[in-house]
Every structure is written in C-alpha cells, then in structure tokens.
Coordinates of C-alpha atoms in Angstrom, one line a residue:
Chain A
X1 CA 7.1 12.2 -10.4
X2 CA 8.2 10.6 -7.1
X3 CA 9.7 7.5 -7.4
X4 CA 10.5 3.8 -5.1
X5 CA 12.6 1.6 -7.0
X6 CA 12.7 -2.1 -5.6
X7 CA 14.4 -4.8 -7.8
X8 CA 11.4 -7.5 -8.1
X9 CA 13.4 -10.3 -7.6
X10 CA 12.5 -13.3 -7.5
X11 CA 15.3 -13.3 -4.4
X12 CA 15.6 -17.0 -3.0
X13 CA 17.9 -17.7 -0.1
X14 CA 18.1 -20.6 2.2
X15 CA 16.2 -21.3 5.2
X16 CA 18.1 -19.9 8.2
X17 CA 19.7 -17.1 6.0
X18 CA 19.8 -13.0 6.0
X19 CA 17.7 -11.8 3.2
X20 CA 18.5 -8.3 2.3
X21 CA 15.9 -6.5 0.4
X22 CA 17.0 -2.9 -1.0
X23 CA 14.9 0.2 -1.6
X24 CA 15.9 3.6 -3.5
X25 CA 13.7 6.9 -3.7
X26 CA 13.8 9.8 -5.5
X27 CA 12.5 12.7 -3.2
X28 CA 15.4 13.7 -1.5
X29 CA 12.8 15.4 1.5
X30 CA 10.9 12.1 2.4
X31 CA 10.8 11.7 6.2
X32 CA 9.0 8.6 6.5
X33 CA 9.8 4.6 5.3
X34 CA 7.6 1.5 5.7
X35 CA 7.6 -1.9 4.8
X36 CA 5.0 -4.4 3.8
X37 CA 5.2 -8.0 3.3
X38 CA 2.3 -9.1 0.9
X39 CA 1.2 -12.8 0.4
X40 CA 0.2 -14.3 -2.8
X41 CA -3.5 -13.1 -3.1
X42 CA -3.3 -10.8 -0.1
X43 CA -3.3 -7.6 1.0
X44 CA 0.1 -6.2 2.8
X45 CA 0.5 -5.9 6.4
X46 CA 2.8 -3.9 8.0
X47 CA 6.4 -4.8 9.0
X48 CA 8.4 -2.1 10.2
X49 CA 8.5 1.8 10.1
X50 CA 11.4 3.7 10.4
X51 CA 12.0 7.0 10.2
X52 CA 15.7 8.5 11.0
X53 CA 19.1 7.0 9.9
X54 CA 20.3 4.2 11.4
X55 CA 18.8 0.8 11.9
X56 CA 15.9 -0.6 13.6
X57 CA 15.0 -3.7 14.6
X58 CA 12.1 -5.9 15.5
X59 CA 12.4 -9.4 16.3
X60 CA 13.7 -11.0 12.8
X61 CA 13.6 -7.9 11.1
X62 CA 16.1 -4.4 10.9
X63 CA 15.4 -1.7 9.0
X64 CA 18.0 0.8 7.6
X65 CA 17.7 4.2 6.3
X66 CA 20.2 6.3 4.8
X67 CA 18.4 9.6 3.9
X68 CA 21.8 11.3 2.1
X69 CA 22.0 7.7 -0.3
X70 CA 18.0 8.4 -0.3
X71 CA 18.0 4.3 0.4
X72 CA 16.2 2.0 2.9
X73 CA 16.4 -1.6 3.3
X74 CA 15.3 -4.8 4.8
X75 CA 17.0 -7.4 6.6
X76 CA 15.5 -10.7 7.3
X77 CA 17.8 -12.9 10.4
X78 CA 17.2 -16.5 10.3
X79 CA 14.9 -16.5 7.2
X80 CA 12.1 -19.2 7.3
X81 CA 9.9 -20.3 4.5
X82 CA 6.8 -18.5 6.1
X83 CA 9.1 -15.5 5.3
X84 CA 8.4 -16.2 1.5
X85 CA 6.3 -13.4 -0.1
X86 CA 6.4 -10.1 -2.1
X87 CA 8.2 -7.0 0.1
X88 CA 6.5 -4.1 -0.8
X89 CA 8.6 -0.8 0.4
X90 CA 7.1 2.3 0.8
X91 CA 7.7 5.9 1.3
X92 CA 5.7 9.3 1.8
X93 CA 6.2 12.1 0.2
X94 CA 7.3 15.4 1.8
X95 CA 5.6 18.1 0.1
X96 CA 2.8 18.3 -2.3
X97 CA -0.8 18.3 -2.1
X98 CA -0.8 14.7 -1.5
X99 CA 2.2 13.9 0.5
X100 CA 0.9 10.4 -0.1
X101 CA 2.5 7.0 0.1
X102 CA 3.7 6.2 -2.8
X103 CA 5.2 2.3 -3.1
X104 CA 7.6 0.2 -4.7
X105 CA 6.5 -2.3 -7.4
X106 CA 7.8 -5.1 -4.6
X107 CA 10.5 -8.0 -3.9
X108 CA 9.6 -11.3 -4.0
X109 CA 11.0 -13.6 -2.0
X110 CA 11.1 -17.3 -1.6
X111 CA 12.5 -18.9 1.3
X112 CA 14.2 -22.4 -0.2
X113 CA 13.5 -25.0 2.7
Chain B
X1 CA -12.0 -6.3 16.7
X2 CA -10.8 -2.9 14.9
X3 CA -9.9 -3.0 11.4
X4 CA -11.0 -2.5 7.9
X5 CA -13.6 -4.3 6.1
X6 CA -13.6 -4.3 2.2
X7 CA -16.7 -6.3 0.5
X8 CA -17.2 -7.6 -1.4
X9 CA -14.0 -9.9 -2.0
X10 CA -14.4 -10.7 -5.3
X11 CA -16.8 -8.9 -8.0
X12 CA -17.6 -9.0 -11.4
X13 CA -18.7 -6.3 -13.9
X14 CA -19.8 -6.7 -17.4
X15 CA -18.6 -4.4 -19.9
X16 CA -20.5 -1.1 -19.6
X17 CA -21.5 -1.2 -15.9
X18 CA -21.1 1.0 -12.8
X19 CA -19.9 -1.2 -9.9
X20 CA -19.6 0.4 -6.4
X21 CA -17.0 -1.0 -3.9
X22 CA -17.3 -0.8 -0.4
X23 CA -15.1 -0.2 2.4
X24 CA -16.0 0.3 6.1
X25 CA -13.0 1.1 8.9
X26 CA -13.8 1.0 12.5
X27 CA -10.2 2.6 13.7
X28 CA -11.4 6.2 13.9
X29 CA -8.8 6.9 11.6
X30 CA -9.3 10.6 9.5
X31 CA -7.5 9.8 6.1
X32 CA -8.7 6.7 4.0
X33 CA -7.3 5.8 0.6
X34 CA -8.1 3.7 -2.7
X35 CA -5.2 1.8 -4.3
X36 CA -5.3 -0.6 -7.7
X37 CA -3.0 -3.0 -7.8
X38 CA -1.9 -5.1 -11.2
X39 CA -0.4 -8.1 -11.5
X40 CA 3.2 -8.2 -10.4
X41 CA 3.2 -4.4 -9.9
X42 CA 3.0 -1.8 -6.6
X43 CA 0.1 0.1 -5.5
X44 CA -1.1 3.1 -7.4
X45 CA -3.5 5.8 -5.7
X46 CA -6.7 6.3 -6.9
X47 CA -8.3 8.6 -4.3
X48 CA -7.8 9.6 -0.9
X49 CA -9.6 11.6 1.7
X50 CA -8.3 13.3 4.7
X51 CA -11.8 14.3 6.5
X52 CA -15.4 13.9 6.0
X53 CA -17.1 15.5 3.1
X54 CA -13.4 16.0 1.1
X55 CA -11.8 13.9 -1.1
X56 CA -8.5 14.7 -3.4
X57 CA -7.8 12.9 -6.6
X58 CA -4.6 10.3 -6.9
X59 CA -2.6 9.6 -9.3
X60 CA -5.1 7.5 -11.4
X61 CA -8.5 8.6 -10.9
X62 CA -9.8 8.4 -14.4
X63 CA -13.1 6.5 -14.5
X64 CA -13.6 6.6 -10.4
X65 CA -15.4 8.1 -8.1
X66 CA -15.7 8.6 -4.3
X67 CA -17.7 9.5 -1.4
X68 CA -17.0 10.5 1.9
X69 CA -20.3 11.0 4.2
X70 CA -19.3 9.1 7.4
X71 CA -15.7 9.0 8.7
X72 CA -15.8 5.5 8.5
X73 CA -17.0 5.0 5.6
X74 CA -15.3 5.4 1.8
X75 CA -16.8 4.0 -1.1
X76 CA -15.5 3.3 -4.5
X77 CA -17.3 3.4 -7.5
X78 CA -15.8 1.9 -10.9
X79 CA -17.3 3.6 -13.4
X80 CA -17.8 2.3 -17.5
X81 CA -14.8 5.0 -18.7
X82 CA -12.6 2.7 -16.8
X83 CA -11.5 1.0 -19.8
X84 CA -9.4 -1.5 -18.0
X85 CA -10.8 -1.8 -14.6
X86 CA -9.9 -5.9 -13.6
X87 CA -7.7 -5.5 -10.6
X88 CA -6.9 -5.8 -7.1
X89 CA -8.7 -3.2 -5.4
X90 CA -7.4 -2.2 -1.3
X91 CA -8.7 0.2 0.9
X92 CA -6.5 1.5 3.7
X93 CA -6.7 3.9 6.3
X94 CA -4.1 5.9 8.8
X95 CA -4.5 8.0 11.9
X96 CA -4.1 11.8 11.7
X97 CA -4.4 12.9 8.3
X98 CA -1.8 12.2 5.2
X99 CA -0.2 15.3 6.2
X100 CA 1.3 13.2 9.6
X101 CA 4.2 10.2 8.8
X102 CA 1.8 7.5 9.6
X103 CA 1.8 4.5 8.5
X104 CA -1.5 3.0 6.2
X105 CA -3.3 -0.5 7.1
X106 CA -5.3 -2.1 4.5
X107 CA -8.4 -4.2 4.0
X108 CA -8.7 -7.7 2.6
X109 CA -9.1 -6.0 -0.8
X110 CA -11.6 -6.6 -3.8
X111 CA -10.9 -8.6 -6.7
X112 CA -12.4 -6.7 -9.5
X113 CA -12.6 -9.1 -13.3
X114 CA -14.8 -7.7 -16.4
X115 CA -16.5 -10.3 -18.1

C-alpha cells in the first residue's frame, strides 16, 4: 500500500508568518509531488509541482523535495488569512498498474489575523 | 473558458437507488479520474480512465460504475451496494495519460447525502 503521511493539524500561525507544512511517502520510486490547497466545502486547486530535489518557488510559496528522506514540504512567506485552508499533498506513484495519485489526508491551516 | 464541469453540485439518494453523476472536461485531457472524499480525510480513487472506451478500477470501486464513450466525458454511477455512499464526490482530469507526472485539476465536486 502506497502511503502520504501529512500531520492534519490544525496548524495556526500569525499573519505575516512562514507556515511550514510537512509531507512523508512511502514509495521510495515516486518521481512526481504536488500540492493542493482545499477551502472549506471546495474542491482543491493546484499550488505548486515539483519534481527534483531542491526547492522551488512561486510567489509566496517554495516547495522542497528530498527524494533520499522520501519527504516534501510546503512553505508559506508572509502568511495571510486568505492562506487559511486544508493543504492537501500529493504524490504519484512510480510503478504499478495505476501509477495514480495517491494523497495525503491534508493540513489545515488557519491563518490568526 | 476550459475546465471541468461536475453536476450536479449537490444530490440526494434514497436508500436503494442508482444515482449517476456527471462530469464533463473541455481540456482535451486523455486520463480522467473519480475521487470520494470523507469528512476530514484525503482523496481515495474510485475509478480512472486513461482513453476512450477503457477504464481501470481504483482503490475503492465497490458499488461504482463508469463509462467512458467520449473523451470528454466520464460518468459516475453510485450504485445501491454502496452501503455508505454520502460524500464528496470530484472529478479531475490531467494531460497525457496517468502514466506521464502530470498534475490532476478537479471539478467543483458533488455532494452526495442518502436520505
């Protein structure tokens, strides 16, 4: 059984800041990591893709992967109370007859104003 | 505008009853999927289909069915052996098939309650 572990939180931090949202997985092949931010009664939208170690960033957002600690995570600059929601962290398998995305069970977040 | 369309947002069955969801993409996109999601928990796979006319089973299909006819088109039907079928239901959809490390977009998602 492949496996995303998330801790569900609730995380709160401060407006203005760095949330850090942490991801583990247990297939040690997977080659590709996304994140999606899901609002209360929503369906997720996407937020980053990553896909080699390192970081990425996008605006507000960086993304980290370290394939040998099979862990991604999530950074959040300057954290604003729009930011509050549930981070859902995903991951697709590398072999199999699905190789299918398989997520986490989500962070929730809440942005204290 | 491209995207996906689920309808209808919010359904309801009564015990017993077949109820067919739809969900409509108009990003050309060659794999679609079927996810349930519970209360504070991730997405599970139901079904997903990487071309017209095929379909594979997910991790809980039990009590679901699909079709795939058009490309841009994947229904889900809820069938009466899905003992416990109130939910959140998404549909999403990525380019290539599942066999590329693309990233999935979803619909607005059906909320599914037995009564």
């Amino acid at each position: 059984q492949k496996e995303v572990e998330q801790n569900s939180g609730p995380l709160s931090v401060p407006e203005g800041a760095i949330a850090s949202l942490n991801c583990t997985y247990s297939d040690r092949g997977s080659q590709s990591f996304f994140w999606y931010r899901q609002y209360s009664g929503k369906s997720p939208e996407l937020i980053m893709s990553i896909y080699s170690n390192g970081d990425k960033e996008d605006g507000r957002f960086t993304a980290q992967l370290n394939k040998a600690s099979q862990y991604v995570s999530l950074l959040i600059r300057d954290s604003q109370p729009s930011d509050s929601a549930t981070y859902l962290c995903a991951v697709r398998s590398s072999s199999g007859s699905a190789r299918q995305l398989t997520f986490g069970s989500g962070t929730q977040l809440t942005v204290l104003p | 505008d491209g995207g996906i369309t689920q309808s209808p947002k919010y359904l309801f069955r009564k015990e017993g009853q077949n109820v067919t969801l739809s969900c409509e993409q108009n990003l050309n996109h060659d794999a679609m999927y079927w996810y349930r999601q519970d209360p504070g928990q991730g997405l599970r796979l139901i079904y997903y289909s990487q071309i017209v006319n095929d379909f594979q089973k997910g991790d809980i299909a039990e009590g679901y069915s699909v079709s795939r006819e058009k490309k841009e088109s994947f229904p889900l039907t809820v069938t009466s052996a899905q003992k416990n079928p109130t939910a959140f239901y998404l549909c999403a959809s990525s380019i290539g098939g599942i066999w590329m490390d693309t990233e999935a977009f979803f619909g607005q998602g059906t909320r599914l309650t037995v009564v």
